[in-house]
CSV table of C-alpha atoms and ligand atoms in Angstrom, one decimal:
chain,number,residue,atom,x,y,z
A,1,MET,CA,128.2,96.4,84.1
A,2,ASN,CA,130.0,96.4,80.8
A,3,THR,CA,133.4,96.9,82.2
A,4,LEU,CA,136.6,95.2,83.1
A,5,LEU,CA,137.6,94.1,86.6
A,6,GLN,CA,141.3,94.0,87.3
A,7,ILE,CA,142.7,92.8,90.5
A,8,LYS,CA,146.3,92.8,91.9
A,9,ILE,CA,146.9,90.8,95.1
A,10,VAL,CA,150.2,91.1,96.9
A,11,ASP,CA,149.5,88.6,99.7
A,12,SER,CA,149.7,85.0,98.5
A,13,GLY,CA,149.7,83.0,101.7
A,14,ASN,CA,146.1,82.0,102.2
A,15,PHE,CA,144.7,83.2,98.9
A,16,ASP,CA,142.0,81.0,97.5
A,17,PRO,CA,142.6,80.8,93.7
A,18,SER,CA,138.9,80.3,93.0
A,19,SER,CA,138.2,83.6,94.8
A,20,PRO,CA,138.1,85.8,91.7
A,21,ASP,CA,135.4,83.6,90.2
A,22,LYS,CA,133.3,84.0,93.3
A,23,LEU,CA,133.8,87.7,93.3
A,24,ALA,CA,132.9,87.9,89.6
A,25,ALA,CA,129.6,86.0,90.3
A,26,LEU,CA,128.8,88.4,93.1
A,27,LEU,CA,129.4,91.4,90.8
A,28,VAL,CA,127.4,89.9,87.9
A,29,SER,CA,124.5,89.4,90.2
A,30,LEU,CA,124.7,93.0,91.4
A,31,GLY,CA,124.8,94.2,87.7
A,32,ASN,CA,121.7,92.1,87.0
A,33,LYS,CA,119.8,94.0,89.6
A,34,LEU,CA,121.0,97.5,88.8
A,35,ASP,CA,121.4,97.6,85.1
A,36,ARG,CA,118.3,99.6,83.8
A,37,PHE,CA,118.9,98.3,80.2
A,38,LYS,CA,118.4,94.7,81.3
A,39,PRO,CA,114.7,93.8,81.0
A,40,THR,CA,115.0,91.4,83.9
A,41,SER,CA,116.7,93.8,86.3
A,42,GLU,CA,115.0,95.4,89.3
A,43,ILE,CA,115.8,98.9,88.1
A,44,HIS,CA,114.1,98.1,84.8
A,45,LYS,CA,111.0,97.0,86.7
A,46,VAL,CA,111.0,100.1,88.8
A,47,ASN,CA,111.3,102.3,85.6
A,48,ARG,CA,108.7,100.3,83.7
A,49,ASN,CA,106.2,101.0,86.6
A,50,ALA,CA,106.9,104.7,86.8
A,51,GLY,CA,103.6,106.6,87.3
A,52,LEU,CA,101.8,103.2,88.0
A,53,LYS,CA,102.9,101.5,91.1
A,54,GLN,CA,105.7,100.8,93.6
A,55,VAL,CA,108.0,97.9,93.1
A,56,GLN,CA,109.6,95.6,95.6
A,57,VAL,CA,113.4,95.2,95.2
A,58,SER,CA,116.3,93.6,97.0
A,59,PRO,CA,118.1,95.1,100.0
A,60,GLU,CA,121.1,95.9,97.8
A,61,THR,CA,119.0,97.9,95.3
A,62,ILE,CA,117.4,99.8,98.2
A,63,ASP,CA,120.9,100.5,99.6
A,64,VAL,CA,122.4,101.9,96.3
A,65,VAL,CA,119.3,104.0,95.5
A,66,SER,CA,119.1,105.4,99.1
A,67,GLN,CA,122.8,106.3,99.0
A,68,ALA,CA,122.4,107.9,95.6
A,69,LEU,CA,119.4,110.0,96.9
A,70,ALA,CA,121.4,111.1,99.9
A,71,ILE,CA,124.2,112.3,97.7
A,72,HIS,CA,121.6,114.0,95.4
A,73,LYS,CA,120.5,116.0,98.4
A,74,LYS,CA,123.9,116.9,99.7
A,75,THR,CA,125.1,118.0,96.2
A,76,ASN,CA,122.0,120.2,95.7
A,77,GLY,CA,120.9,118.0,92.8
A,78,ALA,CA,124.2,118.0,90.8
A,79,PHE,CA,124.2,114.2,91.2
A,80,ASP,CA,120.8,112.9,90.3
A,81,PRO,CA,120.0,109.2,89.9
A,82,THR,CA,116.8,110.0,88.1
A,83,ILE,CA,118.9,111.3,85.1
A,84,GLY,CA,117.5,108.4,82.9
A,85,PRO,CA,115.2,110.5,80.6
A,86,LEU,CA,118.1,112.8,79.8
A,87,VAL,CA,120.5,110.0,79.2
A,88,ASP,CA,118.0,108.4,76.8
A,89,LEU,CA,117.4,111.7,75.0
A,90,TRP,CA,121.1,112.6,74.5
A,91,GLN,CA,122.1,109.1,73.3
A,92,ILE,CA,125.7,109.6,74.3
A,93,THR,CA,126.6,106.6,76.4
A,94,PRO,CA,127.7,103.2,74.9
A,95,SER,CA,124.2,101.9,75.4
A,96,SER,CA,123.1,104.1,72.5
A,97,SER,CA,122.6,102.5,69.1
A,98,VAL,CA,122.6,105.8,67.1
A,99,PRO,CA,125.6,105.7,64.7
A,100,SER,CA,128.0,108.6,65.1
A,101,ASP,CA,127.4,110.1,61.7
A,102,LYS,CA,123.6,110.2,62.4
A,103,TRP,CA,123.9,111.8,65.8
A,104,GLN,CA,122.7,115.3,66.6
A,105,PRO,CA,121.9,117.3,69.8
A,106,PRO,CA,118.2,117.2,70.7
A,107,SER,CA,115.9,120.2,70.4
A,108,GLU,CA,115.5,122.7,73.3
A,109,LYS,CA,111.8,121.5,73.6
A,110,ALA,CA,112.8,117.9,74.0
A,111,ILE,CA,115.5,118.9,76.5
A,112,SER,CA,113.1,120.8,78.7
A,113,LEU,CA,110.5,118.0,78.6
A,114,ALA,CA,113.1,115.4,79.7
A,115,THR,CA,114.5,117.7,82.3
A,116,SER,CA,111.1,118.1,83.9
A,117,LEU,CA,111.1,114.3,84.5
A,118,VAL,CA,114.5,114.4,86.3
A,119,ASP,CA,114.1,115.1,90.1
A,120,GLY,CA,115.5,112.9,92.8
A,121,ASN,CA,113.3,114.6,95.4
A,122,LYS,CA,110.3,112.9,93.9
A,123,VAL,CA,111.4,109.3,94.4
A,124,LYS,CA,109.5,107.4,97.0
A,125,ILE,CA,111.5,104.8,98.8
A,126,ASP,CA,111.2,102.8,102.0
A,127,ASP,CA,113.1,99.7,103.2
A,128,LYS,CA,111.5,97.4,100.6
A,129,GLU,CA,109.9,99.4,97.7
A,130,ILE,CA,110.7,102.1,95.2
A,131,PHE,CA,108.1,104.2,93.4
A,132,LEU,CA,108.7,106.8,90.7
A,133,PRO,CA,105.5,109.0,90.7
A,134,LEU,CA,105.7,110.4,87.2
A,135,SER,CA,105.2,108.3,84.1
A,136,GLY,CA,108.4,108.7,82.0
A,137,MET,CA,110.7,109.0,85.1
A,138,SER,CA,113.7,106.6,85.2
A,139,LEU,CA,116.5,105.7,87.5
A,140,ASP,CA,120.0,105.5,86.0
A,141,LEU,CA,122.7,104.3,88.4
A,142,GLY,CA,125.6,104.7,85.9
A,143,GLY,CA,127.2,107.3,88.1
A,144,ILE,CA,127.3,105.2,91.3
A,145,ALA,CA,126.9,101.5,90.5
A,146,LYS,CA,130.6,100.9,89.8
A,147,GLY,CA,131.5,102.5,93.1
A,148,TYR,CA,129.1,100.3,94.9
A,149,ALA,CA,130.5,97.2,93.2
A,150,LEU,CA,134.0,98.3,94.1
A,151,GLU,CA,133.0,98.5,97.7
A,152,GLN,CA,131.6,94.9,97.5
A,153,ALA,CA,134.9,93.8,96.0
A,154,ARG,CA,136.9,95.5,98.6
A,155,ASP,CA,134.8,93.9,101.4
A,156,TYR,CA,135.1,90.6,99.7
A,157,PHE,CA,138.9,90.7,99.8
A,158,ARG,CA,139.0,92.0,103.4
A,159,SER,CA,136.8,89.2,104.6
A,160,ALA,CA,139.0,86.7,102.8
A,161,GLY,CA,141.9,88.0,105.0
A,162,ILE,CA,143.8,89.7,102.1
A,163,ASN,CA,145.5,92.8,103.2
A,164,ASN,CA,147.4,94.2,100.2
A,165,PHE,CA,145.5,94.6,97.0
A,166,LEU,CA,144.4,96.9,94.2
A,167,ILE,CA,141.0,96.6,92.4
A,168,ASP,CA,140.4,98.5,89.2
A,169,PHE,CA,136.8,98.4,88.1
A,170,GLY,CA,136.3,100.3,85.0
A,171,GLY,CA,138.4,103.3,86.1
A,172,ASN,CA,137.2,103.1,89.7
A,173,VAL,CA,140.2,102.0,91.7
A,174,TYR,CA,140.5,100.9,95.3
A,175,VAL,CA,143.9,100.4,97.0
A,176,GLU,CA,144.6,98.8,100.3
A,177,GLY,CA,147.8,98.0,102.2
A,178,LEU,CA,151.0,98.2,100.3
A,179,ARG,CA,152.2,97.3,96.8
A,180,PRO,CA,155.2,95.0,96.3
A,181,GLY,CA,158.3,96.5,97.7
A,182,GLU,CA,156.3,97.6,100.8
A,183,LYS,CA,155.4,101.0,99.4
A,184,PRO,CA,152.0,102.7,99.3
A,185,TRP,CA,150.2,102.2,96.0
A,186,ARG,CA,150.9,104.7,93.2
A,187,VAL,CA,147.8,105.7,91.3
A,188,GLY,CA,148.0,107.6,88.0
A,189,ILE,CA,145.5,110.1,86.7
A,190,ARG,CA,145.0,109.7,83.0
A,191,HIS,CA,145.9,112.4,80.6
A,192,PRO,CA,142.5,113.6,79.2
A,193,GLN,CA,143.8,113.9,75.7
A,194,LYS,CA,146.5,111.2,75.4
A,195,GLN,CA,145.0,107.8,76.2
A,196,ALA,CA,148.2,106.0,77.3
A,197,GLU,CA,149.6,108.8,79.3
A,198,VAL,CA,149.5,109.7,83.0
A,199,ILE,CA,149.3,113.4,83.7
A,200,ALA,CA,149.8,113.2,87.4
A,201,TRP,CA,150.1,110.6,90.2
A,202,VAL,CA,149.7,110.2,93.9
A,203,GLU,CA,150.8,107.6,96.5
A,204,LEU,CA,148.0,106.7,98.9
A,205,THR,CA,146.4,103.7,100.4
A,206,GLY,CA,143.0,102.7,102.0
A,207,VAL,CA,141.1,104.8,99.5
A,208,ALA,CA,139.1,104.7,96.3
A,209,PHE,CA,139.9,106.8,93.2
A,210,SER,CA,137.0,107.6,90.8
A,211,THR,CA,137.3,109.6,87.7
A,212,SER,CA,134.7,111.3,85.7
A,213,GLY,CA,136.1,112.6,82.4
A,214,ASP,CA,134.9,114.2,79.2
A,215,TYR,CA,136.9,111.6,77.2
A,216,GLU,CA,135.1,108.5,78.5
A,217,SER,CA,132.2,108.6,76.1
A,218,TYR,CA,131.2,111.6,74.1
A,219,ARG,CA,129.7,112.7,70.7
A,220,LEU,CA,131.0,115.1,68.2
A,221,TYR,CA,128.8,117.5,66.2
A,222,GLY,CA,130.4,120.0,64.0
A,223,LYS,CA,133.2,121.5,66.2
A,224,ASP,CA,131.3,120.7,69.4
A,225,ARG,CA,131.9,117.9,71.8
A,226,TYR,CA,129.2,116.5,74.1
A,227,CYS,CA,130.2,114.3,77.0
A,228,HIS,CA,128.1,111.7,78.9
A,229,ILE,CA,127.8,113.6,82.1
A,230,LEU,CA,124.7,115.7,82.1
A,231,ASP,CA,123.8,118.7,84.2
A,232,PRO,CA,120.3,118.1,85.7
A,233,ARG,CA,119.8,121.9,86.0
A,234,THR,CA,120.2,122.7,82.3
A,235,GLY,CA,119.5,119.2,80.8
A,236,LYS,CA,122.7,119.5,78.8
A,237,PRO,CA,126.2,117.8,78.9
A,238,SER,CA,128.5,119.5,81.3
A,239,ALA,CA,131.5,121.2,79.7
A,240,ASN,CA,133.4,122.8,82.5
A,241,LEU,CA,136.2,120.4,83.1
A,242,ALA,CA,138.3,117.7,81.4
A,243,SER,CA,138.2,115.4,84.4
A,244,VAL,CA,137.7,115.1,88.2
A,245,THR,CA,139.2,112.3,90.3
A,246,VAL,CA,137.7,112.0,93.7
A,247,VAL,CA,139.7,110.2,96.5
A,248,SER,CA,137.7,108.8,99.4
A,249,PRO,CA,137.8,105.8,101.8
A,250,ILE,CA,134.2,105.3,100.8
A,251,PRO,CA,134.1,104.0,97.1
A,252,VAL,CA,130.4,104.8,96.5
A,253,GLN,CA,131.0,108.3,97.6
A,254,ALA,CA,134.1,108.7,95.4
A,255,ASP,CA,132.1,107.5,92.3
A,256,ALA,CA,129.0,109.7,92.8
A,257,LEU,CA,131.0,112.7,93.9
A,258,SER,CA,133.2,112.6,90.8
A,259,THR,CA,130.1,112.9,88.7
A,260,ALA,CA,128.7,115.7,90.9
A,261,ALA,CA,132.0,117.7,90.9
A,262,PHE,CA,132.3,117.3,87.2
A,263,VAL,CA,128.8,118.8,86.8
A,264,LEU,CA,129.5,121.7,89.2
A,265,GLY,CA,132.8,122.6,87.5
A,266,PRO,CA,136.1,124.0,88.7
A,267,VAL,CA,134.8,126.5,91.3
A,268,ASP,CA,131.7,125.0,92.8
A,269,GLY,CA,133.0,121.5,92.4
A,270,LEU,CA,136.2,122.3,94.3
A,271,LYS,CA,134.1,123.9,97.0
A,272,LEU,CA,131.9,120.9,97.3
A,273,ILE,CA,134.8,118.5,97.8
A,274,GLU,CA,136.7,120.9,100.2
A,275,GLU,CA,133.6,121.0,102.4
A,276,TRP,CA,132.9,117.2,102.2
A,277,PRO,CA,134.3,115.2,105.0
A,278,ASP,CA,136.4,112.2,103.9
A,279,ALA,CA,136.9,113.3,100.3
A,280,GLU,CA,139.6,115.0,98.3
A,281,ALA,CA,139.8,115.6,94.5
A,282,ILE,CA,142.2,116.3,91.7
A,283,PHE,CA,140.7,118.5,88.9
A,284,ILE,CA,142.0,118.9,85.3
A,285,ASP,CA,140.4,121.8,83.5
A,286,LYS,CA,139.9,122.2,79.8
A,287,ASP,CA,143.4,123.8,79.5
A,288,LEU,CA,144.9,120.8,81.2
A,289,HIS,CA,145.7,122.8,84.3
A,290,VAL,CA,145.9,120.4,87.3
A,291,PHE,CA,144.7,121.5,90.8
A,292,ALA,CA,143.5,119.7,93.9
A,293,THR,CA,141.7,120.2,97.2
A,294,SER,CA,143.8,121.3,100.2
A,295,GLY,CA,144.0,117.8,101.8
A,296,LEU,CA,146.2,116.7,98.8
A,297,ASN,CA,148.7,119.6,99.1
A,298,GLY,CA,152.2,118.3,98.2
A,299,LYS,CA,150.8,114.9,97.3
A,300,VAL,CA,149.9,115.4,93.6
A,301,HIS,CA,153.0,114.7,91.4
A,302,ILE,CA,152.8,116.1,87.9
A,303,ASN,CA,154.3,113.9,85.3
A,304,LYS,CA,157.0,115.9,83.5
B,1,LIG,P1,132.0,106.7,84.1
B,1,LIG,O1,130.7,105.9,84.1
B,1,LIG,O2,132.5,107.1,82.8
B,1,LIG,O3,133.0,106.2,85.1
B,1,LIG,P2,130.7,108.6,85.9
B,1,LIG,O4,130.9,107.8,87.1
B,1,LIG,O5,130.8,110.1,86.0
B,1,LIG,O6,131.6,108.1,84.7
B,1,LIG,O7,129.2,108.2,85.4
B,1,LIG,C1,128.6,108.7,84.3
B,1,LIG,C2,127.3,108.1,84.1
B,1,LIG,O8,126.4,108.5,85.2
B,1,LIG,C3,126.6,108.5,82.8
B,1,LIG,O9,126.9,107.6,81.8
B,1,LIG,C4,125.1,108.4,83.2
B,1,LIG,O10,124.6,107.0,83.2
B,1,LIG,C5,125.1,108.9,84.7
B,1,LIG,N1,125.0,110.3,84.8
B,1,LIG,C6,125.2,111.3,83.9
B,1,LIG,N2,125.0,112.5,84.5
B,1,LIG,C7,124.6,112.3,85.8
B,1,LIG,C8,124.3,113.2,86.9
B,1,LIG,N3,124.3,114.5,86.8
B,1,LIG,N4,124.0,112.6,88.1
B,1,LIG,C9,124.0,111.2,88.2
B,1,LIG,N5,124.3,110.4,87.2
B,1,LIG,C10,124.6,110.9,86.0
B,2,LIG,MG1,130.8,108.7,89.1
């Protein structure tokens, strides 16, 4: 999944030292199914057959895509796993080979064509097969796959009998139990403009933290900045916030909801998370103003 996995384990008693290797193998195999840029992946096969025929995939792929489609429905389309045609058109993510001095925003005509191919409601899925009915449609699980992998990693440690750990998978963090010193884990929210700085922190445990930020991958054109999170309604990069961090005991949900809340912006995004059971969020707007959902009242510490 083109990202770094970092693990901190506090328990040492019955820890099997080969365990990280086994976990890495599990995550690589998941990436090999879900990465749409890998010609051998299941998602690549589904996309290649768009408009042609349904494709049989593994239970894991069915699980991720079904969860993505459920969140698509509940976010009124702000999170859309069929965002592929727009991701390809904009060429903003690290998968793009367009050099930065050659990059320019696409035309309105191209944007409306790609947007017409983005619609999670059109995906046909049962317990074995996926079918994209329009030629040119494509699934892109970039907004949810890391959360799914994080959940697998968490379950892996739980079943290995490890009680106190932190997993950081490309900015999606899961904390369980206590850190050394018997305290709840302290998780920092990155400053959107200063890479090595923490703008705020919280102490929590038993939850995932997923951040979607405008600094993760972006393009510059003249004075304008275009980030990698796209609004399926307009077909354009979302520009309402600097970052959103969603906190939830369900890692998949934290990941997809951070993308959705980022798209929806400070007002509708806040409303979405307030109304969502089992999720809280910390928002940072373009003026670096930090605010959070009511469940985090008194828990968000601003770094002075
Ligand atoms: P990151 O991958 O930087 O942690 P996100 O979890 O927000 O951040 O995922 C962003 C990725 O999700 C994009 O690179 C793209 O692959 C995909 N994506 C972009 N916009 C949307 C959207 N509106 N709905 C679903 N996925 C999206
Ligand atoms: Mg996300």
